[in-house]
Tab-separated table of C-alpha atoms in Angstrom:
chain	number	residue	atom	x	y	z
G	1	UNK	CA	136.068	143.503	136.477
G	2	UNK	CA	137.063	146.949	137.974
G	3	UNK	CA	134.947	145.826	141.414
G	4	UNK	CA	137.224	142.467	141.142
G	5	UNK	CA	140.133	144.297	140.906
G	6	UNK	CA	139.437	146.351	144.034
G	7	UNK	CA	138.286	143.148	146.046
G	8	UNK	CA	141.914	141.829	145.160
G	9	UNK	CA	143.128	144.915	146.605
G	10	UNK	CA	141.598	144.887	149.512
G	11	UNK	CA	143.058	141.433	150.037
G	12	UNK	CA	146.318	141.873	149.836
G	13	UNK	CA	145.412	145.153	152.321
G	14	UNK	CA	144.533	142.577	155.014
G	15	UNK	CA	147.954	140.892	154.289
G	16	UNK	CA	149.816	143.668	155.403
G	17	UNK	CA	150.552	144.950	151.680
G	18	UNK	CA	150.499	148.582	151.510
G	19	UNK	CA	148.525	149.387	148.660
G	20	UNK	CA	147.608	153.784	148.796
G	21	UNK	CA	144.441	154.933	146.687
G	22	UNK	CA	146.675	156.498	144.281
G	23	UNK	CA	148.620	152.997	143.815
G	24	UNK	CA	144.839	151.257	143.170
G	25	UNK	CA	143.891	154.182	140.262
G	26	UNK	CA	147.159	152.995	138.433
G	27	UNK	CA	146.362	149.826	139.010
G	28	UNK	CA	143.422	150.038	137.085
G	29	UNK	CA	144.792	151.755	134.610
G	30	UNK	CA	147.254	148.727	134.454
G	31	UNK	CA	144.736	146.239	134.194
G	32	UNK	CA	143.006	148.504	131.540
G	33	UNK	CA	145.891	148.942	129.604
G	34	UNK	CA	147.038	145.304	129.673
G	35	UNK	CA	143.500	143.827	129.654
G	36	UNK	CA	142.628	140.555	131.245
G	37	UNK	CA	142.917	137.911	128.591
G	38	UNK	CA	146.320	137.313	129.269
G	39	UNK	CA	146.752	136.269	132.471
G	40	UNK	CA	150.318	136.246	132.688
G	41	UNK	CA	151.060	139.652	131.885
G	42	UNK	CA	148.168	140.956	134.148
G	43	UNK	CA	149.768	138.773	136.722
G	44	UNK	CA	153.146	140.922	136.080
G	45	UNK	CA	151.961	144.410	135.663
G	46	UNK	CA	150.024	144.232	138.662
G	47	UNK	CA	153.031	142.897	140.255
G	48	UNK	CA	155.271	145.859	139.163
G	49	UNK	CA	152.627	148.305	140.295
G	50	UNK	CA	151.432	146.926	143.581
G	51	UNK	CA	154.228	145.098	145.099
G	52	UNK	CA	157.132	147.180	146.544
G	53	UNK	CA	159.043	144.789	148.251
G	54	UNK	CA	160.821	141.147	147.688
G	55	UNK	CA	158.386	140.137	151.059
G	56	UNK	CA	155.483	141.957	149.589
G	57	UNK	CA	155.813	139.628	145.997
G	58	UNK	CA	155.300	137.031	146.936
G	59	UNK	CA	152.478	137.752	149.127
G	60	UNK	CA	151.227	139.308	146.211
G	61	UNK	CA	152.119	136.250	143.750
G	62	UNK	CA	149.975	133.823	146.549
G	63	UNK	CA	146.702	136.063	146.658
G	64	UNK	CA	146.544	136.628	142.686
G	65	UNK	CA	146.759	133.059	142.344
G	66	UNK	CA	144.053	131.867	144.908
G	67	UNK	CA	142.039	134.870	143.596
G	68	UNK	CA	142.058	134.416	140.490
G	69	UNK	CA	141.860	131.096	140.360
G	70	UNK	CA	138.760	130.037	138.734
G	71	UNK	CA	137.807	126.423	138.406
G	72	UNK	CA	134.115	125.009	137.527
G	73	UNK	CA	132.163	123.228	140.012
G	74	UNK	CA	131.008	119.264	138.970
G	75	UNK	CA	127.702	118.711	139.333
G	76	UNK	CA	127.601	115.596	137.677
G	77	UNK	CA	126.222	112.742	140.065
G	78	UNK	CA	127.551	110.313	137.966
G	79	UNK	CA	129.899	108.785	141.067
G	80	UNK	CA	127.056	108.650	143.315
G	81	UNK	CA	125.365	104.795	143.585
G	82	UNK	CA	122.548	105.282	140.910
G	83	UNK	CA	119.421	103.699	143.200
G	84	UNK	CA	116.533	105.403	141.142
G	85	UNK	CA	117.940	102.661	138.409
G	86	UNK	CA	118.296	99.911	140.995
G	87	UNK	CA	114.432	100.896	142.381
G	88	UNK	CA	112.808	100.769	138.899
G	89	UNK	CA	113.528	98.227	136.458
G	90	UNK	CA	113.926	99.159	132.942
G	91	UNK	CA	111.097	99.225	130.613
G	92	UNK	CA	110.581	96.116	128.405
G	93	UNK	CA	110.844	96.666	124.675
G	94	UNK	CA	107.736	97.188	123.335
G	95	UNK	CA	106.761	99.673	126.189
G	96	UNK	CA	109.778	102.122	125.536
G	97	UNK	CA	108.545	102.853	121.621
G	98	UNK	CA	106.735	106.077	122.908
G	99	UNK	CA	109.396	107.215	124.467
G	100	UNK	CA	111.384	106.627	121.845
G	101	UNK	CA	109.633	108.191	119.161
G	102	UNK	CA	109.442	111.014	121.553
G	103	UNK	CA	113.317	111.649	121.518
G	104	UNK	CA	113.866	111.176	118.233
G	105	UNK	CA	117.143	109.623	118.331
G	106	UNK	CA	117.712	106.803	120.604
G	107	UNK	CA	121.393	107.478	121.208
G	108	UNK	CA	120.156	111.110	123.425
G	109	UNK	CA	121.081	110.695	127.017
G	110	UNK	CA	117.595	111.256	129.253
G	111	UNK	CA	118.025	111.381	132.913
G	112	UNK	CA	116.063	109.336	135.247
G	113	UNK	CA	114.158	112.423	136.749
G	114	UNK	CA	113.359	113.384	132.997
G	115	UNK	CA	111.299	109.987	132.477
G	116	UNK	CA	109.813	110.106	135.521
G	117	UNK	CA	108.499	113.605	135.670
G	118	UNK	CA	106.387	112.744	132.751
G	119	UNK	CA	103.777	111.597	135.070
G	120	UNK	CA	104.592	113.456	137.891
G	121	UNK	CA	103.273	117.646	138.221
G	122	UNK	CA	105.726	117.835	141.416
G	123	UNK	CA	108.905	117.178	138.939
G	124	UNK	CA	107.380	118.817	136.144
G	125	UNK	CA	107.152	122.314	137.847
G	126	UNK	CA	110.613	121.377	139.478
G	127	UNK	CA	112.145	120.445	136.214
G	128	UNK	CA	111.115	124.275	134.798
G	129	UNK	CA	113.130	126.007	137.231
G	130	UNK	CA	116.127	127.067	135.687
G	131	UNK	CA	118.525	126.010	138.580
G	132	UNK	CA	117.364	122.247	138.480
G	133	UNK	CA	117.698	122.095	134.283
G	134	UNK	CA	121.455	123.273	134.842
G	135	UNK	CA	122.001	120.731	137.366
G	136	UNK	CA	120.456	117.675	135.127
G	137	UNK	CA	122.371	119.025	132.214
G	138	UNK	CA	125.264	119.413	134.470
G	139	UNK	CA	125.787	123.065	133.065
G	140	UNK	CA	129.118	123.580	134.971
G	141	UNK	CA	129.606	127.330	132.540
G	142	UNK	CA	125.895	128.562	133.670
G	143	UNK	CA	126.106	126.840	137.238
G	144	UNK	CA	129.484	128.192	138.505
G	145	UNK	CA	128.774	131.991	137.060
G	146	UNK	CA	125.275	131.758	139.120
G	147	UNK	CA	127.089	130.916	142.531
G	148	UNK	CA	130.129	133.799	142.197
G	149	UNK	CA	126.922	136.261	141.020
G	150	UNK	CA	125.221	134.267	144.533
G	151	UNK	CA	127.867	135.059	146.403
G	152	UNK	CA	128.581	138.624	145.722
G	153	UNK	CA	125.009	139.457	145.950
G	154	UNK	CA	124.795	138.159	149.513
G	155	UNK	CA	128.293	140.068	150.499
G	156	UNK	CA	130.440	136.577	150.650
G	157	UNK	CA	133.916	138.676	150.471
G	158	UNK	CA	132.852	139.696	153.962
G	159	UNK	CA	132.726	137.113	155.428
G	160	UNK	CA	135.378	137.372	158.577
G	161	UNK	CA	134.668	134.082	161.076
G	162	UNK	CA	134.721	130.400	160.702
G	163	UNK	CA	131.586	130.254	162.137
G	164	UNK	CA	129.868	132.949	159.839
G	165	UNK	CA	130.207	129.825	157.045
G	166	UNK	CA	127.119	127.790	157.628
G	167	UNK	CA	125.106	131.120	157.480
G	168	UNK	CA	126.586	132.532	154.037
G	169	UNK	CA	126.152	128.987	152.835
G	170	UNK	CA	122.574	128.875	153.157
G	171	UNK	CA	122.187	132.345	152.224
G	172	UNK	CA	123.802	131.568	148.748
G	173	UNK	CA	121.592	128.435	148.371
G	174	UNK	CA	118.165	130.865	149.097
G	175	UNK	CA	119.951	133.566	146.324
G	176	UNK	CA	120.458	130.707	143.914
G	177	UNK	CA	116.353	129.267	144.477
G	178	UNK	CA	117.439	125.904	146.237
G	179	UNK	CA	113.926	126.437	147.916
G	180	UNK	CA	112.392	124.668	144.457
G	181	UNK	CA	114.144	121.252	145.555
G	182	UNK	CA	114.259	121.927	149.073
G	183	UNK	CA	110.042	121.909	148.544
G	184	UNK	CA	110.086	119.357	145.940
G	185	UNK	CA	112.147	117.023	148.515
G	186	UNK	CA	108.926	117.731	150.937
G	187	UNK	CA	106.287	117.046	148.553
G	188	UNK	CA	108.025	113.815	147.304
G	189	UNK	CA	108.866	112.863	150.552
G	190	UNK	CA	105.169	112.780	151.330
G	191	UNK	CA	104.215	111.301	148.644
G	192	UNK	CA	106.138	108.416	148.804
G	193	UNK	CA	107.940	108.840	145.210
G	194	UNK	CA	110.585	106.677	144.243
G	195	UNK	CA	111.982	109.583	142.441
G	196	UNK	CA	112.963	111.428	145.922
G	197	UNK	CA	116.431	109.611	146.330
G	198	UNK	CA	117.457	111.284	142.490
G	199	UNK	CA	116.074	114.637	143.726
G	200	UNK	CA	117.936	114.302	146.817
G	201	UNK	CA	120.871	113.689	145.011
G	202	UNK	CA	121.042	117.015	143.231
G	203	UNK	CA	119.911	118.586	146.249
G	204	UNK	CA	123.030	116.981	148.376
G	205	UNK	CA	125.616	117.619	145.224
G	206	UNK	CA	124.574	121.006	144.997
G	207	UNK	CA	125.062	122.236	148.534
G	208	UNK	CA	128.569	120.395	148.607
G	209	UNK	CA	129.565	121.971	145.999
G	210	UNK	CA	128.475	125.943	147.824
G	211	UNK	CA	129.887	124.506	150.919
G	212	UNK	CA	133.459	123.880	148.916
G	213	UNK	CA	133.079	127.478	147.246
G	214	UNK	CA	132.505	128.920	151.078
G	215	UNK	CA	135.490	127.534	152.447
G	216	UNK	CA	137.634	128.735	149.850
G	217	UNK	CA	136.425	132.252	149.838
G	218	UNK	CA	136.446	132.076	153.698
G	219	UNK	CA	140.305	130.874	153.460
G	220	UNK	CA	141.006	133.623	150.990
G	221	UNK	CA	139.402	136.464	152.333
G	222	UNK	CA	138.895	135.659	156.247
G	223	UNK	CA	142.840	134.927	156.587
G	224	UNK	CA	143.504	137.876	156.661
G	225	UNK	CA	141.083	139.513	158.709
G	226	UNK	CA	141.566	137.161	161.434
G	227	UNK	CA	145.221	137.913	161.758
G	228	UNK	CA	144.046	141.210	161.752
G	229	UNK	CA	141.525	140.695	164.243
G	230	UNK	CA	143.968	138.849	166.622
G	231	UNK	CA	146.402	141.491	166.470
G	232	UNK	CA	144.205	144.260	167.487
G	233	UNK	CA	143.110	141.653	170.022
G	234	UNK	CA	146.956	141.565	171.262
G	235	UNK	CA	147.891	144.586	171.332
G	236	UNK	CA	145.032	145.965	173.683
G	237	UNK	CA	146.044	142.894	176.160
G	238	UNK	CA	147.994	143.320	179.133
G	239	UNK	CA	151.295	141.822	178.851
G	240	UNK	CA	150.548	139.709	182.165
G	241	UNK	CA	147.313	138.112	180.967
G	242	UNK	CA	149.338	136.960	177.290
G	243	UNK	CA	149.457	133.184	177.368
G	244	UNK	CA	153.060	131.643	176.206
G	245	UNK	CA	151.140	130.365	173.010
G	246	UNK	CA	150.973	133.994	171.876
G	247	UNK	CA	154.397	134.910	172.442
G	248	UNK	CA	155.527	134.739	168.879
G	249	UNK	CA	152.546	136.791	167.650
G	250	UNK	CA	153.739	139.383	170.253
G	251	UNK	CA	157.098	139.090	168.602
G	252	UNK	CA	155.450	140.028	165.190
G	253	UNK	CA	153.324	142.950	166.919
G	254	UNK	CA	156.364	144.332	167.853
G	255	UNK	CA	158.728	144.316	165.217
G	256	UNK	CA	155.892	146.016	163.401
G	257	UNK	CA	155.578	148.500	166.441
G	258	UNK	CA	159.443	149.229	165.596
G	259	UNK	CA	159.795	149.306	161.840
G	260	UNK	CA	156.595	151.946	162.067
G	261	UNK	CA	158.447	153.798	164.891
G	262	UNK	CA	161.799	154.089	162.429
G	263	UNK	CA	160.183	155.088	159.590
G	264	UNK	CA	158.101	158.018	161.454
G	265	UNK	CA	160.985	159.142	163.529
G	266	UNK	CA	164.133	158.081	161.820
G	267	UNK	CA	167.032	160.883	160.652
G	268	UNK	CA	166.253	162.631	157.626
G	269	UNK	CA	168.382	163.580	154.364
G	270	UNK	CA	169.994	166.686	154.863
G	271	UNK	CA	168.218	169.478	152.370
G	272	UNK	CA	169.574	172.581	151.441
G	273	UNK	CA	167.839	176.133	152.056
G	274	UNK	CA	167.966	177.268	148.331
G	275	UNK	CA	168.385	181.046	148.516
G	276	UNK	CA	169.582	181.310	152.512
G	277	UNK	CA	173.247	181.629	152.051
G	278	UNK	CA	175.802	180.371	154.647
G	279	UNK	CA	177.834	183.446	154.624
G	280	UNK	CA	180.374	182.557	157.441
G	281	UNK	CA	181.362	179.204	155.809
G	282	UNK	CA	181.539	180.487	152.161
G	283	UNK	CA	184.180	183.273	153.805
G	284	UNK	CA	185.643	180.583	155.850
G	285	UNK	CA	186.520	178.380	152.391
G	286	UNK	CA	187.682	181.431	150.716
G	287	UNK	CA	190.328	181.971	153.368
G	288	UNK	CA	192.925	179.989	150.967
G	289	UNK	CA	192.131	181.936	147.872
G	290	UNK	CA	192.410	185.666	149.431
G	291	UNK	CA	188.909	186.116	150.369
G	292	UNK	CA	188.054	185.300	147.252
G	293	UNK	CA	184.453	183.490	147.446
G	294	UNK	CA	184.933	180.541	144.556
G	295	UNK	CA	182.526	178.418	146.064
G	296	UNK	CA	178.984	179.285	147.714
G	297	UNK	CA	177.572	177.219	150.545
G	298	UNK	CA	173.924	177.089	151.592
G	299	UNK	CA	171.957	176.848	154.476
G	300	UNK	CA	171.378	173.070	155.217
G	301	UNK	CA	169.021	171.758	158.284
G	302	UNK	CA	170.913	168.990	160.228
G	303	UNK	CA	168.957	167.280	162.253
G	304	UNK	CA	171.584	165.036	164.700
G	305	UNK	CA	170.589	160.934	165.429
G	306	UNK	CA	169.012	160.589	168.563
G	307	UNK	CA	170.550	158.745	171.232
G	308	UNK	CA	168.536	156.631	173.362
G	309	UNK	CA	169.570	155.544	176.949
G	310	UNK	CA	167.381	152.638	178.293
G	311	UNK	CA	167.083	151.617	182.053
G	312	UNK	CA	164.962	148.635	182.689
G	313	UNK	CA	164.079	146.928	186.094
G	314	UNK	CA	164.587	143.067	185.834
G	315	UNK	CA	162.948	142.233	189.202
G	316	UNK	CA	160.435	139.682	189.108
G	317	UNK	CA	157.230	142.252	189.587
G	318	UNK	CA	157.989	143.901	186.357
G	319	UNK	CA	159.279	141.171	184.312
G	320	UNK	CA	156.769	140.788	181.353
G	321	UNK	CA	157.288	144.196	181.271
G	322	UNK	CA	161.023	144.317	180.990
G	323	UNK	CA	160.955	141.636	178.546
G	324	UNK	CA	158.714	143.345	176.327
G	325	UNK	CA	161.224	146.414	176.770
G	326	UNK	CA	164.319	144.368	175.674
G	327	UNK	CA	162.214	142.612	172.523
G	328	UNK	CA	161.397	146.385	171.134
G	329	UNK	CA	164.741	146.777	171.721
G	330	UNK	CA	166.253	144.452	170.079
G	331	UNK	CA	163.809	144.940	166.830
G	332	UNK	CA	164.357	148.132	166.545
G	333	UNK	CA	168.502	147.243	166.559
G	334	UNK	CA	167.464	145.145	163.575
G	335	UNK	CA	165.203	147.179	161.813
G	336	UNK	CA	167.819	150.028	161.931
């Protein structure tokens, strides 16, 4: 859980949260401490130890959510048209004794494929793969676990572009051994089986079901980056060449180009110089009591608040320019 814990970090990183390494050890220790049965208070701990600001919360409170969030795939083809049933007709009494006796119990479910891989070697060595018996048996437990262990093997957190989806896809589908139906769909195919539509069918619900777990990953993890991505973009673009769409991403670039500037540059506290006495005041305050020095004073560093004079050209050459001027302006007014 520890390398789950650090892909949630690096999540909310791409979200602008400021996590530091020390912040991640204690959150760790947090999620050791609390454990991760409860998700509620892991939800809160990691909230008290990771989010700093009201902003940063509820960033915070979105990704743990859609990270977190763990619901089981349905692999049950039950709402798809059942044309393996239409395409053989059912077995008359007295021929279904066999199979019967075979089961045991006549109220246990068999699927189609089941009954007709008795006959068939293709099915048969299909049917032993252990990705096809979860999918008959609609193992939703076994089948979901296999596609997050698919999807970290093949690096899905990663994943940074829309069109990067279609390969990471397929990639999962190879890790997971979709190359047992994807061969048995050939070999039927060829063959002429009628039991190639119910093969297909598993085939199809399966790689829906990757494509779904793909997008969300991709919408949880690539969000981020992309901003990121189009930000670097932005800020190595010359103001001229900016379309108008982009303005208000501009606007974001630079209130973040101010709020970095005032916190790097802005007046410090005064400290004192422990140990450096400031003789001349602490004889100037003992004026009133003869001399007497009742109160020390210290050396203290005073460092003044800068004052900044700005000139800017609003001609019409130099007008994305001066524009950009006035907006960094203006957010560094509000950020101070």
């Amino acid at each position: 859980m520890h390398s789950n814990l650090v892909s949630f970090i690096q999540v909310l990183r791409s979200r602008d949260v400021r996590v530091s390494p020390a912040e991640s050890l204690d959150a760790v220790d947090v999620a050791a401490t609390l454990g991760y049965s409860n998700r509620s208070l892991l939800r809160d701990g990691l909230a008290m130890t990771l989010a700093k600001t009201p902003e940063e919360e509820v960033i915070f409170l979105q990704c743990f959510d859609r990270f977190f969030h763990c619901e089981l795939a349905d692999f049950n083809p039950a709402d798809s048209p059942q044309t393996t049933d239409q395409d053989e007709p059912p077995p008359a009494p007295g021929s279904g004794g066999d199979a019967q006796a075979q089961d045991g119990d006549p109220g246990d479910e068999v699927s189609p494929l089941e009954i007709a891989a008795r006959d068939n070697p293709i099915l048969q060595s299909l049917l032993q793969s252990p990705l096809m018996q979860s999918l008959v048996q609609n193992d939703r437990n076994e089948l979901t676990v296999a596609m997050t262990q698919a999807a970290e093997q093949v690096g899905l957190q990663q994943i940074q572009m829309f069109t990067q989806k279609g390969q990471f896809t397929r990639k999962i589908l190879d890790a997971l051994g979709e190359e047992h139906i994807r061969n048995a769909v050939i070999a039927l195919e060829r063959a002429g089986d009628p039991a190639l539509v119910e093969v297909q069918r598993y085939r199809d619900i399966l790689r829906e079901q990757v494509r779904d777990y793909v997008e969300r990953e991709y919408l949880l993890h690539a969000e981020g980056k992309t901003r990121q991505f189009m930000d670097e973009i932005l800020s190595k673009t010359r103001l001229n060449n900016i379309e108008h769409m982009y303005l208000h991403k501009v606007h974001e670039l630079v209130r973040k180009m101010a709020k970095k500037l005032v916190s790097r540059h802005s007046r410090k506290r005064r400290h004192l110089k422990r140990g450096q006495l400031n003789m001349a005041k602490t004889m100037r305050k003992g004026i009133p009591t003869d001399g007497v020095m009742f109160n020390t004073y210290w050396r203290q560093v005073r460092k003044e608040k800068p004052q900044i004079l700005a000139i800017c050209d609003v001609s019409g050459s130099v007008a994305a320019y001066a524009k950009f001027l006035l907006l960094f302006l203006h957010s560094l007014q509000d950020v101070l």
